[in-house]
XYZ file of C-alpha atoms in Angstrom:
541
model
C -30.581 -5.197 -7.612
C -27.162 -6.119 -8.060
C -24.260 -3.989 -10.154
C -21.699 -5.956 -12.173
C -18.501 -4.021 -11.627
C -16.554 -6.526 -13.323
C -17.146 -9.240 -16.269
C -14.735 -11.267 -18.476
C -14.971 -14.931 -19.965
C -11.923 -15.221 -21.625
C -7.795 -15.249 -20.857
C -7.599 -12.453 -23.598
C -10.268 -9.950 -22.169
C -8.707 -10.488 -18.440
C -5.045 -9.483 -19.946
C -6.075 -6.863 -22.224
C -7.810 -5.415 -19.149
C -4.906 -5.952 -16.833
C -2.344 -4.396 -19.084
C -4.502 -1.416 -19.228
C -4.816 -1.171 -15.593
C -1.107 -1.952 -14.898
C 0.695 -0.410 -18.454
C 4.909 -0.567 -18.641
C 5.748 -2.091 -14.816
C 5.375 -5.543 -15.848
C 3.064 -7.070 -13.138
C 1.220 -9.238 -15.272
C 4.472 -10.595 -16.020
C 3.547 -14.518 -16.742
C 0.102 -14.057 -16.395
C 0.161 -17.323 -18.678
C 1.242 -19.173 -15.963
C -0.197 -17.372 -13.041
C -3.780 -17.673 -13.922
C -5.957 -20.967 -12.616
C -7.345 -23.188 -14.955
C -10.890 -22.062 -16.161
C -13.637 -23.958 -15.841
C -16.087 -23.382 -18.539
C -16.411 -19.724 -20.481
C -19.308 -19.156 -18.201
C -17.747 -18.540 -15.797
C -15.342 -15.234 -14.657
C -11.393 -16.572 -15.103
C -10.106 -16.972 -11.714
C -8.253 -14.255 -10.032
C -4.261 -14.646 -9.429
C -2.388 -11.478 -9.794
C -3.897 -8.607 -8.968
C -7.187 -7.402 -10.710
C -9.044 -3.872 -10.472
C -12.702 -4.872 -10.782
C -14.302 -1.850 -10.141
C -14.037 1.691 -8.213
C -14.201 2.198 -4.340
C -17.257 3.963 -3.698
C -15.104 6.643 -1.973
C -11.857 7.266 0.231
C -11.029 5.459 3.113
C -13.784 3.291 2.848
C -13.209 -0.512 5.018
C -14.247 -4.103 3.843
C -15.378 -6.931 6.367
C -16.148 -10.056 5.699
C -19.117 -10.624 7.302
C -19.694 -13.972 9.587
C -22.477 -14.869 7.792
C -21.064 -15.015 4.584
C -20.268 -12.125 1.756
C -18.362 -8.844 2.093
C -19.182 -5.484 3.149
C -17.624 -1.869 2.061
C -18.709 0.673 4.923
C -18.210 4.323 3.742
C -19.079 7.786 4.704
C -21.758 9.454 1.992
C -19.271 12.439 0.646
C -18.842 13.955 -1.348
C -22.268 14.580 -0.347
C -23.976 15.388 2.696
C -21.692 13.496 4.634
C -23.779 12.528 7.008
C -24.984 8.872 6.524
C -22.812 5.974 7.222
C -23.687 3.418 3.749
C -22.122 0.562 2.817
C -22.956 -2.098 -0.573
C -22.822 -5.749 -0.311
C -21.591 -8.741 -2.503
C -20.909 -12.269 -2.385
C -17.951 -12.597 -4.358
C -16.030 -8.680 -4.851
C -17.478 -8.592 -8.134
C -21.018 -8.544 -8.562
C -22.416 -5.491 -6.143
C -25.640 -4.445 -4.794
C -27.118 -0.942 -4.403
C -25.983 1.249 -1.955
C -27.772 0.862 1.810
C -27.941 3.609 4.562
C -26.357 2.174 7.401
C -26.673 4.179 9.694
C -27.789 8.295 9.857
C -25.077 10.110 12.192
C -24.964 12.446 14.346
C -23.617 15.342 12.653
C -21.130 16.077 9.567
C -18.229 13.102 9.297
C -15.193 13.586 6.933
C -14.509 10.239 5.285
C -12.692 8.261 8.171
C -14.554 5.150 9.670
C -13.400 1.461 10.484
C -15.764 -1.609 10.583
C -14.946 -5.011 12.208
C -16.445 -8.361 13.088
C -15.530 -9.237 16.202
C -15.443 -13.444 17.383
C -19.175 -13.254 18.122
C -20.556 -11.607 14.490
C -20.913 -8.711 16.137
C -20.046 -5.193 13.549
C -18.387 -2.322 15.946
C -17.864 0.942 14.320
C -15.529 3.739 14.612
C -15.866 7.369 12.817
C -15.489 11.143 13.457
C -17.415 14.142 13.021
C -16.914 17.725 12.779
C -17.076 20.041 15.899
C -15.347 23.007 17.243
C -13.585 23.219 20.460
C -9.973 23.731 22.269
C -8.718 20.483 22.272
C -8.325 20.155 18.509
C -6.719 21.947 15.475
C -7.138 25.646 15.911
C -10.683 25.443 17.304
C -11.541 22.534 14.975
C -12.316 18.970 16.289
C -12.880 15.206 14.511
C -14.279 13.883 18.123
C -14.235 9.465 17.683
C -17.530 8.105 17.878
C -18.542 4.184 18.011
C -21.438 2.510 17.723
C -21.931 -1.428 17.323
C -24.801 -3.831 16.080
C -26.040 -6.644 17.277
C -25.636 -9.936 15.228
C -29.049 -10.523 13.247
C -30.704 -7.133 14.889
C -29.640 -5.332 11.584
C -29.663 -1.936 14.221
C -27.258 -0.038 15.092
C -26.923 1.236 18.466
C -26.976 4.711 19.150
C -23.452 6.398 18.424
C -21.968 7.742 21.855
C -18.105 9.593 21.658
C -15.411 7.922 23.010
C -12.436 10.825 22.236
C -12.896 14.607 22.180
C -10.434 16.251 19.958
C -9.118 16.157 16.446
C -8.418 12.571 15.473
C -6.699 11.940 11.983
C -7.648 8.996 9.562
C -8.873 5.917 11.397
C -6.381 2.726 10.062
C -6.559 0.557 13.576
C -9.870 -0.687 14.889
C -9.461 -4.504 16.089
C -10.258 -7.419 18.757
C -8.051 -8.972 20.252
C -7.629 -12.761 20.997
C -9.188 -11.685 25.146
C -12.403 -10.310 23.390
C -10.485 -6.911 23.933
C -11.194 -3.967 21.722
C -8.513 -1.583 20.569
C -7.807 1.723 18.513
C -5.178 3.601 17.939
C -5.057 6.487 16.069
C -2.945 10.280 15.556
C -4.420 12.880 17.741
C -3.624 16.960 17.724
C -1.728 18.836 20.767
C -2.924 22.096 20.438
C 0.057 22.648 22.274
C 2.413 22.183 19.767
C 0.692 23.148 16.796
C 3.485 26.133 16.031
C 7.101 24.913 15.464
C 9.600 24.826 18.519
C 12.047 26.872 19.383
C 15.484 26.672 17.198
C 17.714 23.699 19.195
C 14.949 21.914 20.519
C 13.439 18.886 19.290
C 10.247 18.816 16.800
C 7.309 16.258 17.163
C 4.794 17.840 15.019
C 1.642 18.447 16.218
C 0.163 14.730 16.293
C 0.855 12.035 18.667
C -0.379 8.327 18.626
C -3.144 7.187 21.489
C -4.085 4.497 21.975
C -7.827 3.498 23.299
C -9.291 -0.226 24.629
C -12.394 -1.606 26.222
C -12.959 -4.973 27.736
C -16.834 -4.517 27.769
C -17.853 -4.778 24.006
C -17.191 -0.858 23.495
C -19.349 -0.054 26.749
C -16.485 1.941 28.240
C -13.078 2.818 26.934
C -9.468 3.550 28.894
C -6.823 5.545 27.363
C -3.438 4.566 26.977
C -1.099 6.740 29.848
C 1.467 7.454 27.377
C 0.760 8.504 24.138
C 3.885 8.111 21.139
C 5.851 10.868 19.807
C 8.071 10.739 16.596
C 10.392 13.524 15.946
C 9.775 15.069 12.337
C 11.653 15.852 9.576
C 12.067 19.790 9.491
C 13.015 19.709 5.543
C 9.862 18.482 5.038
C 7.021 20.777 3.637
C 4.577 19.950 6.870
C 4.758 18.468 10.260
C 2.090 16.132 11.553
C 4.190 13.815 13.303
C 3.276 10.784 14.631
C -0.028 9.596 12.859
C -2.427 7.233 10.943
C -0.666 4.098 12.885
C -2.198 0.187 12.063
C -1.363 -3.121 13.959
C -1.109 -6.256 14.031
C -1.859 -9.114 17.127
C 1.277 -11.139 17.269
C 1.220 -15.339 17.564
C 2.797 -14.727 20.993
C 0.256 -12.327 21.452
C 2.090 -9.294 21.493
C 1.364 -6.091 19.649
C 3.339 -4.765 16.683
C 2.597 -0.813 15.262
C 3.182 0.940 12.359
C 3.209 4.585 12.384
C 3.013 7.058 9.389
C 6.339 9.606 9.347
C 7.229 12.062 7.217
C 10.744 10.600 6.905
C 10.961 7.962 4.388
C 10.228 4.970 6.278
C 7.551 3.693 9.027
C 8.330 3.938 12.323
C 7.185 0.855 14.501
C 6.450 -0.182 18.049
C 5.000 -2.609 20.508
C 2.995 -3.662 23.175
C 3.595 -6.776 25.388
C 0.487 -5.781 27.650
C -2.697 -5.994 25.206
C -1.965 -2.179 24.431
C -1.940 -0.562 27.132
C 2.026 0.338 26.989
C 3.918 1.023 24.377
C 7.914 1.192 23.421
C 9.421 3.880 22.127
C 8.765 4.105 18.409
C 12.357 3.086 16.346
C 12.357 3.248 12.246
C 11.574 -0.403 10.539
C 13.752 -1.422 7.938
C 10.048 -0.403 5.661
C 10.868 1.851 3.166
C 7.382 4.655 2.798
C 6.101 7.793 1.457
C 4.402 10.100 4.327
C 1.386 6.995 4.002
C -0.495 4.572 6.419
C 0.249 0.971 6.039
C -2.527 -1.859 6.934
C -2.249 -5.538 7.775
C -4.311 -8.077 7.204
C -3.866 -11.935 8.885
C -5.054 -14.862 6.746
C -6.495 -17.718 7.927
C -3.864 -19.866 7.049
C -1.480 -17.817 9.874
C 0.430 -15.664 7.426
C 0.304 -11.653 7.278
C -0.275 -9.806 4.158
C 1.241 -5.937 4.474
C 0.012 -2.683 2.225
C 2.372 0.302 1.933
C 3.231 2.650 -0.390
C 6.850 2.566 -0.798
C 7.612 4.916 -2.803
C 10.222 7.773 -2.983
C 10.723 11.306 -4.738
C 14.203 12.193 -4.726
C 13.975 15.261 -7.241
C 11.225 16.711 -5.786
C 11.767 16.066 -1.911
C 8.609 18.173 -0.911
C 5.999 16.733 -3.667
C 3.056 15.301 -2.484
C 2.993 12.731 0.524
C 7.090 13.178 0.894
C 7.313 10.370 -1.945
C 4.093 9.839 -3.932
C 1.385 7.515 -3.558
C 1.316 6.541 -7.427
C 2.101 3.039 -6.251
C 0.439 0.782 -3.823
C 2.652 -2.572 -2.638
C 2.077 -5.530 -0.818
C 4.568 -7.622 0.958
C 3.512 -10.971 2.468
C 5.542 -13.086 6.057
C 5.021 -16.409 6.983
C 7.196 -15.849 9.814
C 4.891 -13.670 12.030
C 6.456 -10.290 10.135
C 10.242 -11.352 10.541
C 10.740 -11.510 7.526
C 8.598 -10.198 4.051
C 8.592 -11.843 0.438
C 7.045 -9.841 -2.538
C 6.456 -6.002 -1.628
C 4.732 -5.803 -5.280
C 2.547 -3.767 -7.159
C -1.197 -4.173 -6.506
C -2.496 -0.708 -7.761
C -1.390 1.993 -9.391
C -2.312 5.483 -9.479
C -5.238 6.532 -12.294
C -3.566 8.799 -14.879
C -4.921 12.567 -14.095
C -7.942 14.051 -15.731
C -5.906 17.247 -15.248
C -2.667 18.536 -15.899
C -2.579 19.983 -11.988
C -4.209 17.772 -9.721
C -5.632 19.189 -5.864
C -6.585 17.080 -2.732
C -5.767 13.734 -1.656
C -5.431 11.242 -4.612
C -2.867 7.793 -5.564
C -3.178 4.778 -4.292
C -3.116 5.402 0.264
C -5.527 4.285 2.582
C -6.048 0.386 2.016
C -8.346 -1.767 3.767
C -8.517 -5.787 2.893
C -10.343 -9.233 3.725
C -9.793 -12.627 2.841
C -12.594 -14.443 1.081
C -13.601 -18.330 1.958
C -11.295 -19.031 -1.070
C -8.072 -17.787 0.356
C -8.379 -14.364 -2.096
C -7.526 -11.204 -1.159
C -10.307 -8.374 -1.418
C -8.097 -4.820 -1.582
C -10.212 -1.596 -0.994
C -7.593 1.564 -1.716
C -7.304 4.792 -3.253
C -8.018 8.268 -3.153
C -9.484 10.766 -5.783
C -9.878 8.802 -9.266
C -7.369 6.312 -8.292
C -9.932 4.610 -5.576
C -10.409 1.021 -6.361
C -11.666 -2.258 -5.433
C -9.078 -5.015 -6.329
C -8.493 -9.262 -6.187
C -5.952 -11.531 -5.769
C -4.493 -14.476 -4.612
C -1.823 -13.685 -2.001
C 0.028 -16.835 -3.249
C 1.066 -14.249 -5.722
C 2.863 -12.286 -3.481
C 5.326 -15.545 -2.883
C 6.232 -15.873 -6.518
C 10.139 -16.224 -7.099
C 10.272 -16.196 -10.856
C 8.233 -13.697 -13.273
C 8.070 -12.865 -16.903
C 6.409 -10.267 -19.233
C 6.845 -9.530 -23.050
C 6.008 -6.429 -25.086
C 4.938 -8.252 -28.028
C 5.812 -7.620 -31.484
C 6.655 -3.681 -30.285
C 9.740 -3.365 -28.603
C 9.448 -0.637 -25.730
C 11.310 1.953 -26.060
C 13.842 3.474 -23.590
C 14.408 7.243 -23.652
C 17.061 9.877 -22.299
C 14.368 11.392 -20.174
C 12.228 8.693 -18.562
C 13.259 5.914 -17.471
C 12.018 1.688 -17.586
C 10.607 0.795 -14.286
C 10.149 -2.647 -13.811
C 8.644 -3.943 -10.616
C 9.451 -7.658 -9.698
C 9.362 -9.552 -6.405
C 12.103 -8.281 -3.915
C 15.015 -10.537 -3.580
C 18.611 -10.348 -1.727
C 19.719 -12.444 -4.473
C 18.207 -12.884 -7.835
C 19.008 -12.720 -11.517
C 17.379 -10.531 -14.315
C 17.336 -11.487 -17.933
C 16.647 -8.572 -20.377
C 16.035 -9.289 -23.975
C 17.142 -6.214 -25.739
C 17.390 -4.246 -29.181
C 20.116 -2.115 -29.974
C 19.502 -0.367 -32.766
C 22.391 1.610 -35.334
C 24.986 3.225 -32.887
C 23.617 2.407 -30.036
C 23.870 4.891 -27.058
C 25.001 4.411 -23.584
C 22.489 3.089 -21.273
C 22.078 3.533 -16.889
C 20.671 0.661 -15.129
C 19.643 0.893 -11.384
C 18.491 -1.467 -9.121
C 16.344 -0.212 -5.726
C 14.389 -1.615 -3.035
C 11.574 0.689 -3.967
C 9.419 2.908 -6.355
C 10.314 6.459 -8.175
C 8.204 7.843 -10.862
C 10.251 6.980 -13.961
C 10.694 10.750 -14.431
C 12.871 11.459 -11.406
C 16.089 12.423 -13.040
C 17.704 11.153 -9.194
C 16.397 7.746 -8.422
C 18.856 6.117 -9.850
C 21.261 7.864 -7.317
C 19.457 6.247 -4.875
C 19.429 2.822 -5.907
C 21.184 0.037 -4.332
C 23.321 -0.506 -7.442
C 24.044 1.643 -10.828
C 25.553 0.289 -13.604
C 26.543 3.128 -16.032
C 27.576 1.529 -19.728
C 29.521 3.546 -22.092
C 27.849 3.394 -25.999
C 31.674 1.449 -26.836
C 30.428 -1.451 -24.192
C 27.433 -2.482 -26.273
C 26.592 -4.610 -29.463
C 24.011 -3.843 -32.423
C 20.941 -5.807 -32.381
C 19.344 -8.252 -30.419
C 21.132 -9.426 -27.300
C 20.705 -10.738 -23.906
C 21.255 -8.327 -20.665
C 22.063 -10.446 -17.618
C 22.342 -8.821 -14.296
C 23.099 -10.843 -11.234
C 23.264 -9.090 -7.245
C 23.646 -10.040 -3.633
C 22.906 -7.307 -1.376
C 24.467 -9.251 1.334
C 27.979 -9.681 -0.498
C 27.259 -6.139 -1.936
C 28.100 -7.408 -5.106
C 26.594 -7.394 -8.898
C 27.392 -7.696 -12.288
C 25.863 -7.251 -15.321
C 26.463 -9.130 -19.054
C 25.959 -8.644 -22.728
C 25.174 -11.873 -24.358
C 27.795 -13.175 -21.621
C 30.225 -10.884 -21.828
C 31.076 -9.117 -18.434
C 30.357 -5.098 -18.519
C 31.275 -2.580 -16.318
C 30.799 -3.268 -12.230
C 28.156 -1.541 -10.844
C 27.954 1.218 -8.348
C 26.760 1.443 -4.549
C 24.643 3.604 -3.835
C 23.460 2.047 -0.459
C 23.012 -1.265 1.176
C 19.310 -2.613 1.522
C 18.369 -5.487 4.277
C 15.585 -6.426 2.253
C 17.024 -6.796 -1.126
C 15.836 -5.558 -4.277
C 12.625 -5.071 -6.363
C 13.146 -2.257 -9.020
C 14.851 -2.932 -12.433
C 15.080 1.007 -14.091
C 16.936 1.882 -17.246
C 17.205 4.873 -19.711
C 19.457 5.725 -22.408
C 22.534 7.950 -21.434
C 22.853 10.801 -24.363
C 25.451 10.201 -26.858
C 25.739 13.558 -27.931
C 22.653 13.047 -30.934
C 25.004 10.400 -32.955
C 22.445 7.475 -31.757
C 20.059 7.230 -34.744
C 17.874 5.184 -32.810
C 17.715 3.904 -29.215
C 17.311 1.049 -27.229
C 14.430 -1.109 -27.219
C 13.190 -3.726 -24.436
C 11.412 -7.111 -25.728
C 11.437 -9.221 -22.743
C 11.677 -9.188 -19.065
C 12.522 -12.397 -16.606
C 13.510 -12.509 -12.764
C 14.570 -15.798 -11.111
C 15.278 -15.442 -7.252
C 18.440 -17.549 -6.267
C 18.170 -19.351 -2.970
């Protein structure tokens, strides 16, 4: 039997939906001119930006496209017994079937497991179970298991472990261009599980290891030196080095990313098939304490998920940052260089007022489809989802959204936060209503996400501009705001008059992709605020 997750026949169905799923950061901005041409109203409206079309069946579940056609989400049965690998099956990432039992394990698994299709159609697995021992997390292990099945056997072999310890979520399972078979993944040291001594340097109690095997997963060697990434001792908890993904280069080299708890991703590589590694350096990748995953299209170009996100009031809030929002950044350079880092999900609002356990938007997992879309599996908690889109979208260099007939407001307490794609040099047009004694009003630009409530983003943006209520007009006018991050310059205009230069906060080698703004209090004489009717970004080359 099959489930429709997902069903619309008309343009105004598809954006009422989307504006629901993505409300106030503008990224249906232009959806007008975003969305393909529709064929008949039979048929669903093709996907372009990004669309939720149903929930994940759980966390950290991993898509495949399978070799003979279709697409396949592999998941661990919990909550539940957790004890069954399932997965559910569809043609298009719409239209679902029921639920199958995969595959009954060998003991209790958390939710970790990655699935692949290696050049022959053959499905390898990776997951972990539950055990006890010494060389875990204080007597605890998550040993690594695999298992593979044959192409058109539909059985599963039986699962054999390949690691004994505590292994954290699985984000790298992969074949190489040899037919070689890799994993890496954060391990404990029960050695290092207690902080070290004042003076002396802090690695948490993870490392990264590496594992291959040349034989179709018949044996496995373990890389001889594992990766260590000194922590960040401000920080609420120390794991370390952990949840790391990667990538096979066109020159056949390796490139790693590795989840810190220090605001960006750390990153190495491997020039021997993975075997060896260099000693892991921060990217230029802004992140929250979350995994990032690639995914290579068939066309040659690499599509990255992160979450980059940043708390700045609230340094020790969950994930060092937040996972509200997830982004997605897209190179047609081999990863030299990135266009887009946009929004693809965003976090479900909480059912309650204090939420527990993992939850926002971590964890993604993608495939292509034989149309060039992008099928995104992601989320945690209630935020889990199963989303679309065309990764064309990603490459977009002009975007712009309306609020309709109601302007939105801008307050003294939240701020605006507009997403757009990132951009060294670019050009924002803001259509906006002052209202009777207008107040003052702060607008930031950053290379990446804070909850509009964080009273200290803006502090931490690559440029402020902070205008005085005597700088603007009453009524309608048009905000222009022009930057190079390279010349470290920007200016911003009132119906073409030139305002106030801006701040800088901090320089950014990838540009820019936030617009915020909020009203600065004018001691109660503002009998109204400021509202925002329009929003347009043009890139300059």
């Amino acid at each position: 039997m099959t489930r429709r997750l997902f069903t619309t026949t008309s343009l105004v169905g598809l954006v009422i939906l989307l504006l629901k799923v993505f409300p106030s950061t503008g990224l249906m901005a232009g959806i007008e001119n975003r969305e393909k041409s529709v064929k008949n109203d039979d048929e669903p409206t093709p996907v372009f930006a990004p669309r939720v079309t149903g929930p994940a069946p759980t966390n950290e579940a991993t898509i495949v496209t399978l070799s003979n056609g279709g697409h396949r989400i592999f998941y661990i049965n919990r909550p539940g017994e957790a004890n069954r690998l399932m997965s559910v099956w569809s043609a298009d990432g719409i239209n679902w079937r029921e639920p199958e039992v995969e595959l009954e394990l060998p003991g209790t698994a958390y939710y970790a497991n990655r699935v692949m299709v290696d050049n022959k159609g053959v499905l390898h697995c990776i997951f972990h179970l539950w055990a006890e021992g010494g060389n875990g997390y204080r007597g605890r292990h998550l040993d690594l298991w695999y298992t593979r099945k044959e192409n058109g056997t539909g059985t599963w072999k039986k699962p054999r472990k390949i690691y004994n310890g505590y292994v954290g979520s699985l984000r790298c399972f992969m074949q190489l261009r040899s037919g070689r078979l890799i994993t890496s993944f954060g391990r404990a040291v029960p050695s290092r599980l207690a902080k070290p001594a004042s003076g002396e340097p802090d690695y948490g109690w993870n490392e990264v290891l590496t594992l291959w095997s040349d034989d179709s997963g018949e044996t496995w060697s373990e890389a001889p030196r594992p990766l260590n990434i000194e922590v960040d001792g401000s920080k609420a908890t120390r794991y370390g080095a952990i949840e790391p993904d990667v990538i096979q280069l066109k020159d056949n080299n390796l490139r790693m990313l590795i989840r810190t708890n220090k605001g960006t991703l750390y990153e190495s590589s491997s020039q021997d098939s993975g075997e060896n590694w260099t000693v892991p350096k921060p990217s230029e990748l802004v992140s929250s304490d979350s995994p990032a995953a690639f995914l290579r299209l068939k066309d040659g170009r690499i599509v990255l998920f992160l979450n980059m996100n940043q708390r700045w009031d609230n340094p020790n809030s969950y994930a060092f940052g937040g996972r509200e929002v997830l982004h997605a950044a897209i190179s047609g350079d081999d990863g030299k260089t990135w266009k887009g880092f946009r929004e693809v999900l965003r976090e479900s609002p909480p059912k309650t007022a204090v939420e527990k356990g993992d939850r926002g938007t971590a964890y993604p997992s993608a495939t292509e489809t034989s149309d060039g879309l992008v099928i995104l599996v992601s989320g945690q908690g209630e935020s889990k989802s199963i989303v679309r889109f065309d990764p064309d979208w990603l490459e977009e260099t002009n975007t712009r959204t309306a609020t309709g007939n109601a302007a939105k407001e801008l307050s003294a307490t939240t701020e605006w936060v507009q997403n757009f794609p990132i951009s060294k040099k670019g050009e924002i047009e803001v259509k906006v209503d002052l209202k009777k004694n207008p107040p003052g009003l702060q607008v930031a630009l950053a290379d990446h996400f804070s909850i509009p409530a964080d009273a200290m983003a803006a502090d931490h943006a690559v440029f402020t501009f902070r205008l005085s209520p005597g700088q603007s007009m009453e009524g309608m006018q048009i905000m222009k705001i022009k930057w190079d991050t390279e010349a470290q310059t920007a200016s911003i205009h009132l119906n073409d008059r030139l305002l106030a230069g801006p701040s800088l906060s901090k320089t950014s080698g990838s540009g820019v992709n936030y617009l915020r703004m909020k009203v600065i209090s004018n001691g109660g004489k503002s009998e109204s605020g400021i509202g925002i009717n329009e929003f347009s970004y043009y890139q300059i080359p």
